[in-house]
GROMACS .gro file of C-alpha atoms in nm:
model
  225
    1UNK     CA    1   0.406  -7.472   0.105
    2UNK     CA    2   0.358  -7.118   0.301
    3UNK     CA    3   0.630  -6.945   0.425
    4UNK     CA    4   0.569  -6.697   0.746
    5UNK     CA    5   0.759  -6.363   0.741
    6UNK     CA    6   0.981  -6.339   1.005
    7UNK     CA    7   1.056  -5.974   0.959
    8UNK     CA    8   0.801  -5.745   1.079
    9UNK     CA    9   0.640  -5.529   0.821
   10UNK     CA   10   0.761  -5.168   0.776
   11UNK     CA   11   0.489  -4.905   0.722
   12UNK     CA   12   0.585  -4.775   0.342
   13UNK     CA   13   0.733  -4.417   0.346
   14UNK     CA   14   0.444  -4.177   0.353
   15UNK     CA   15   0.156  -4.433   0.440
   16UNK     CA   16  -0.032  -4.209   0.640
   17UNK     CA   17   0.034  -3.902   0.485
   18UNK     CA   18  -0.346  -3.921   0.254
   19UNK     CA   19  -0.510  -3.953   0.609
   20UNK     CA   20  -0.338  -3.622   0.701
   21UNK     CA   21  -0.395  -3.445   0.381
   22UNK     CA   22  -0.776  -3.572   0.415
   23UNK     CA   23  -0.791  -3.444   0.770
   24UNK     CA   24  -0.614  -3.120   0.648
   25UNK     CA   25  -0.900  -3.017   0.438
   26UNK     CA   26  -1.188  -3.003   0.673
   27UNK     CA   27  -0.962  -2.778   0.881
   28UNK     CA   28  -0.898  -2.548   0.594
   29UNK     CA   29  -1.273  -2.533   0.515
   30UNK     CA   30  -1.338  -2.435   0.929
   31UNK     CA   31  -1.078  -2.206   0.886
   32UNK     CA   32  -1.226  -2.041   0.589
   33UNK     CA   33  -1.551  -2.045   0.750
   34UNK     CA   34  -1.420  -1.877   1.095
   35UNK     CA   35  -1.307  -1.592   0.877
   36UNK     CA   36  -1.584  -1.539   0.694
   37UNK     CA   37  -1.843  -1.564   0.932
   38UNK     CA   38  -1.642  -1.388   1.185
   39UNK     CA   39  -1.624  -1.097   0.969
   40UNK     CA   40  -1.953  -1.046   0.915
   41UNK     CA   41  -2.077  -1.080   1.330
   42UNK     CA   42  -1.781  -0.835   1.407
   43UNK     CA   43  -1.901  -0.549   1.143
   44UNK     CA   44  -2.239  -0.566   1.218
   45UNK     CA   45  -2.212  -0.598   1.575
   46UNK     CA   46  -1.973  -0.294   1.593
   47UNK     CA   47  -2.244  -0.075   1.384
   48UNK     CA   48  -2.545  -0.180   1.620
   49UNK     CA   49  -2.323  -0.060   1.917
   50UNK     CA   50  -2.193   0.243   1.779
   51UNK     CA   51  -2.606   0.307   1.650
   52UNK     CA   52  -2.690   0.244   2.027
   53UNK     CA   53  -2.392   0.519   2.132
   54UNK     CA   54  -2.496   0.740   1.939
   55UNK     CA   55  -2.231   0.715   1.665
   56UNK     CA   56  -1.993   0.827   1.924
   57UNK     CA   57  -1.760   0.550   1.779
   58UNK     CA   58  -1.731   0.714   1.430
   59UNK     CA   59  -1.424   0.945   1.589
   60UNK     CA   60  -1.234   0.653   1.621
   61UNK     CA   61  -1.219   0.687   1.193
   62UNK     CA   62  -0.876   0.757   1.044
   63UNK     CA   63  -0.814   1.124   1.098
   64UNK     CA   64  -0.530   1.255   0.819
   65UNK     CA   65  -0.201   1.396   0.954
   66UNK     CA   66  -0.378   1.403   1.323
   67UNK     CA   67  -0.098   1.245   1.488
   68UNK     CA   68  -0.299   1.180   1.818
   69UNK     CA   69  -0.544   0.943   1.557
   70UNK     CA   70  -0.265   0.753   1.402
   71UNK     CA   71  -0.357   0.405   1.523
   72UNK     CA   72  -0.718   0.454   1.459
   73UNK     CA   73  -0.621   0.273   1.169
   74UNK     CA   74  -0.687  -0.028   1.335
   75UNK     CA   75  -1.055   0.067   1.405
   76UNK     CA   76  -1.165   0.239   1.149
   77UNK     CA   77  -1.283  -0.037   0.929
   78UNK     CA   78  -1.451  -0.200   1.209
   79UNK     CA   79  -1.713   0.134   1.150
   80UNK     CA   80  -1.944   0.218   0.892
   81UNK     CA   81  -2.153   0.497   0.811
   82UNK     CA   82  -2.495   0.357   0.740
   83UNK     CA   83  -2.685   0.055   0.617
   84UNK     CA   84  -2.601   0.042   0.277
   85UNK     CA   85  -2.214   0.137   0.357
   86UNK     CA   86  -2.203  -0.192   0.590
   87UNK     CA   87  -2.436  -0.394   0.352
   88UNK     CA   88  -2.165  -0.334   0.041
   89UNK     CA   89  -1.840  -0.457   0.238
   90UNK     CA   90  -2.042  -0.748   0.369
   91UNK     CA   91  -2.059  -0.983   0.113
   92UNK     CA   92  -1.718  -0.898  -0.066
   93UNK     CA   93  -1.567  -0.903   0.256
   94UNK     CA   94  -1.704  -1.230   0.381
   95UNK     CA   95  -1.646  -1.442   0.012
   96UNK     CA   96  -1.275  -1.315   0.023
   97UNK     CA   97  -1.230  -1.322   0.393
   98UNK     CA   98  -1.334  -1.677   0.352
   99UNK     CA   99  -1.108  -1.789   0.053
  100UNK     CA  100  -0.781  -1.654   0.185
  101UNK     CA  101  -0.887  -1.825   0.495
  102UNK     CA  102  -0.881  -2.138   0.328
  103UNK     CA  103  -0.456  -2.101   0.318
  104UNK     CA  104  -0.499  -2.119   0.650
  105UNK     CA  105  -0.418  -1.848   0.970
  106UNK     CA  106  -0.069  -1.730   0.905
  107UNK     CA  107  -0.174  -1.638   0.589
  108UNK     CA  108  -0.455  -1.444   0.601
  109UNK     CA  109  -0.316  -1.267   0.918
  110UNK     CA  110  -0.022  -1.150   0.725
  111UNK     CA  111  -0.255  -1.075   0.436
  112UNK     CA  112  -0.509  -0.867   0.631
  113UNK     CA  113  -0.224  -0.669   0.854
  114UNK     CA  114  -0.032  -0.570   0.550
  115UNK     CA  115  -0.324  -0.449   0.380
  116UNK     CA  116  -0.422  -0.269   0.668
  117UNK     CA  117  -0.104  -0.100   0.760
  118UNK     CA  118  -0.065   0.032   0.405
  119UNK     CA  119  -0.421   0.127   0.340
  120UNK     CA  120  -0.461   0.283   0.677
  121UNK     CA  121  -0.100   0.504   0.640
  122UNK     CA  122  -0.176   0.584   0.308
  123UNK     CA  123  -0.481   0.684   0.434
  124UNK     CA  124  -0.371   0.922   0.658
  125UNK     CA  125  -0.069   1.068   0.495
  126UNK     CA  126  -0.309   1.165   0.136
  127UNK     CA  127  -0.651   1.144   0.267
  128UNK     CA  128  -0.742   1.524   0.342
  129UNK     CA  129  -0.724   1.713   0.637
  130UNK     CA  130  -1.015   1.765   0.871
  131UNK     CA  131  -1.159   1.485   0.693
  132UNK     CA  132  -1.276   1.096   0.853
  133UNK     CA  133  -1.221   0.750   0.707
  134UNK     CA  134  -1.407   0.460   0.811
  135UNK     CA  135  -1.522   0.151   0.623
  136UNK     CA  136  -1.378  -0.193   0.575
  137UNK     CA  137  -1.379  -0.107   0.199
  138UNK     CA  138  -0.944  -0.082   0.227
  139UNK     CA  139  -0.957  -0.409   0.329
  140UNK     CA  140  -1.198  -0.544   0.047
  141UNK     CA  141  -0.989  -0.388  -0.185
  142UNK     CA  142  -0.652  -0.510   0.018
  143UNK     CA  143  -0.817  -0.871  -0.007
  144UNK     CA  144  -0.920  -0.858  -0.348
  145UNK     CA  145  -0.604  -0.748  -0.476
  146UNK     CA  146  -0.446  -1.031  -0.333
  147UNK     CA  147  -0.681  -1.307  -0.478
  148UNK     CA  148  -0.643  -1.193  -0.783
  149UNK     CA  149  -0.236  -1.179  -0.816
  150UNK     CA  150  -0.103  -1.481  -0.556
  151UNK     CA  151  -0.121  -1.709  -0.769
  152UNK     CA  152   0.099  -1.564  -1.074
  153UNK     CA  153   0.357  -1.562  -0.776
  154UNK     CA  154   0.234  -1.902  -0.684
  155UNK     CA  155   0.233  -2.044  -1.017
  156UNK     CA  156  -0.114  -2.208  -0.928
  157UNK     CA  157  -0.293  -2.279  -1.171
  158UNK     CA  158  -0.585  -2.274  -0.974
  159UNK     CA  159  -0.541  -1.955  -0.796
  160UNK     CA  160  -0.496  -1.803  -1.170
  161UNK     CA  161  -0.793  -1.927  -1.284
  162UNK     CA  162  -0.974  -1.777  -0.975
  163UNK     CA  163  -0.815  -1.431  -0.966
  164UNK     CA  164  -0.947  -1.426  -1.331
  165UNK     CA  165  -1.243  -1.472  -1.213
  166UNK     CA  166  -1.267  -1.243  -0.911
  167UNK     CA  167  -1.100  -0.991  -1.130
  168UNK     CA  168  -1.383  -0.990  -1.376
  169UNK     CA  169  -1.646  -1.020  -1.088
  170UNK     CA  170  -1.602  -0.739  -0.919
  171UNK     CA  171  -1.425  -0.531  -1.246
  172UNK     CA  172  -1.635  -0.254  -1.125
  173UNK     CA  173  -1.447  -0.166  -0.768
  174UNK     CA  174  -1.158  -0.033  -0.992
  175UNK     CA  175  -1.338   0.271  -1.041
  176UNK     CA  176  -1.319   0.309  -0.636
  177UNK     CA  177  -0.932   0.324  -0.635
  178UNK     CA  178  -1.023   0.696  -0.838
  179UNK     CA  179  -1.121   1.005  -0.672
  180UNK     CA  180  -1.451   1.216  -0.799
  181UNK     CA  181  -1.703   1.056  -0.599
  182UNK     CA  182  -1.813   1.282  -0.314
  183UNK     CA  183  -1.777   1.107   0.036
  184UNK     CA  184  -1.631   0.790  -0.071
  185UNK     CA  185  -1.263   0.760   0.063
  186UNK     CA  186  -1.112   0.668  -0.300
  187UNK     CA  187  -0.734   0.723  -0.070
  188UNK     CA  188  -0.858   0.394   0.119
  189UNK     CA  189  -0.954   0.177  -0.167
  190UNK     CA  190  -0.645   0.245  -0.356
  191UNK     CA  191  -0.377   0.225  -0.067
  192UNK     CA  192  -0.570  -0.128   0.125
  193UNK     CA  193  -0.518  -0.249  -0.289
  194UNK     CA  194  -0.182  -0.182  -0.282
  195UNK     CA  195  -0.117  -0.357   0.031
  196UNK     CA  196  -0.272  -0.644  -0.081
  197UNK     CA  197  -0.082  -0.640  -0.425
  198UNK     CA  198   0.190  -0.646  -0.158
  199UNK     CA  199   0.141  -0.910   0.036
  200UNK     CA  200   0.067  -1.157  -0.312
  201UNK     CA  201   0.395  -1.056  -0.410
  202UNK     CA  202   0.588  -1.048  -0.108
  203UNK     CA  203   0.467  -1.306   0.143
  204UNK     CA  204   0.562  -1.697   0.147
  205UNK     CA  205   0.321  -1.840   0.396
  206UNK     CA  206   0.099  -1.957   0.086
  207UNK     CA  207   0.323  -2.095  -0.134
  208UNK     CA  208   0.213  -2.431  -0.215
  209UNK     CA  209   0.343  -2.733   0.016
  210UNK     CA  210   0.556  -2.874  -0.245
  211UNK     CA  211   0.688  -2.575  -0.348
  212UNK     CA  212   0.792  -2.445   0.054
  213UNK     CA  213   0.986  -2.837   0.081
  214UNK     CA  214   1.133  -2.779  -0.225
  215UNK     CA  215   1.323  -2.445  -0.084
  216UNK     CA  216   1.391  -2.549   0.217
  217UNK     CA  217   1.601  -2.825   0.113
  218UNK     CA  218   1.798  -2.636  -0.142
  219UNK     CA  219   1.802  -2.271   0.099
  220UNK     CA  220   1.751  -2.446   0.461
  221UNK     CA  221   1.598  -2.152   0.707
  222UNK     CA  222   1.469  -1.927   0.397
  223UNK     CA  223   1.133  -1.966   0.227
  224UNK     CA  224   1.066  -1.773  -0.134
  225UNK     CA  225   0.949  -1.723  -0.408
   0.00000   0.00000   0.00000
C-alpha cells in the first residue's frame, strides 16, 4: 500500500545555490575578459590618436612637483612613447588586467585606483623635475604586485600557487623598480608596485566567499582580514 504526502515538499536549504555558483562563473570569466580586452583597445586607441595629434597628448604625462599637472596622474598611463613602449605593457597588462578581473568589479577597481594613486603621487613627489612620466608600466607593476601577494592574505591556496608563478614569470621587471636605465621612469614602476602590495594587503573585496560570511557573522558591518 502507497501512502500520498500530504505535506508539500520543502526545497532543501541551499538547493539552488550550485545553479548560482554555475551561473557565477561565466560572469567572472566576462568580467575578466572586459578587463582585459578593454585594456588593450583603450591603450592603443589613445596612442593612434595622440600619433594623429601630433603627440600633443604626451603633456598630459605626470609632470613632478608641477602642481598645475597633479591629476595628470590619471592620464598618463593611458600614453606611451612609441611602439615598443605600448607593445611591452600590452600583454602584461592585459593577462593581469584579466585575472584580477576574474574577482570581479569592486575588486579590480579598488586594485587599479590604489595602484594608481600611489604610483602616480609617488611619481610626482620623487620623479625629477622638468622631467615627463607616461606609460601604463605603474600599473603593470601595481597589478603584478598584487597577484603575486593576495593570496598569502587570502590564504588561497590557489592564488599562492599563482603568485609563485607570476612572480617567477616576469622575475625580470624587478630590475625596473631600480634606477640606472636612461629614460625609463624606474619612480613609476616602484611606487604603482607598492600600491599594489597595498591593496593585497589592505583591501577585503577579494576575500574568499566563505571567508567574508564567516566575518560578518562574528563582526556584523566589518569585513577583514
Amino acid at each position: 500500500m502507497s501512502y500520498q504526502n500530504q505535506f508539500p515538499l520543502q526545497p532543501m536549504p541551499g538547493g539552488n545555490r550550485p545553479a548560482r555558483q554555475s551561473s557565477r562563473q561565466p560572469s567572472r570569466l566576462r568580467t575578466g575578459l572586459t578587463y582585459g580586452i578593454g585594456y588593450v583597445v583603450v591603450i592603443w586607441a589613445v596612442y593612434f590618436l595622440n600619433l594623429a595629434l601630433g603627440r600633443s597628448l604626451d603633456y598630459y604625462g605626470i609632470h613632478p612637483l608641477d602642481i598645475s599637472s597633479i591629476w595628470h596622474i590619471f592620464t598618463s598611463p593611458l600614453l606611451h612613447a612609441n611602439l615598443e613602449h605600448l607593445i611591452s605593457n600590452t600583454v602584461p597588462g592585459a593577462v593581469f588586467c584579466f585575472l584580477i578581473g576574474l574577482s570581479g568589479h569592486r575588486v579590480f577597481w579598488e586594485v587599479t585606483m590604489i595602484a594608481l594613486l600611489i604610483g602616480g603621487i609617488g611619481t610626482w613627489l620623487l620623479g625629477g623635475v622638468g622631467t615627463n612620466h607616461i606609460g601604463a608600466s605603474g600599473l603593470v607593476y601595481g597589478w603584478l604586485a598584487y597577484l603575486v601577494i593576495r593570496g598569502i592574505f587570502n590564504r588561497s591556496l590557489t592564488q599562492i600557487l599563482l603568485g609563485v608563478v607570476l612572480g617567477f614569470v616576469y622575475s625580470g621587471l624587478v630590475w625596473g623598480v631600480l634606477p640606472g636605465t636612461p629614460g625609463v621612469s624606474w619612480q613609476a614602476h616602484l611606487f604603482g608596485a607598492v600600491g599594489g602590495l597595498g591593496a593585497g594587503v589592505f583591501i577585503t573585496s577579494d576575500d574568499p566567499r566563505p571567508k567574508r560570511k564567516q566575518l560578518s557573522a562574528t563582526r556584523p558591518g566589518q569585513l577583514g582580514r
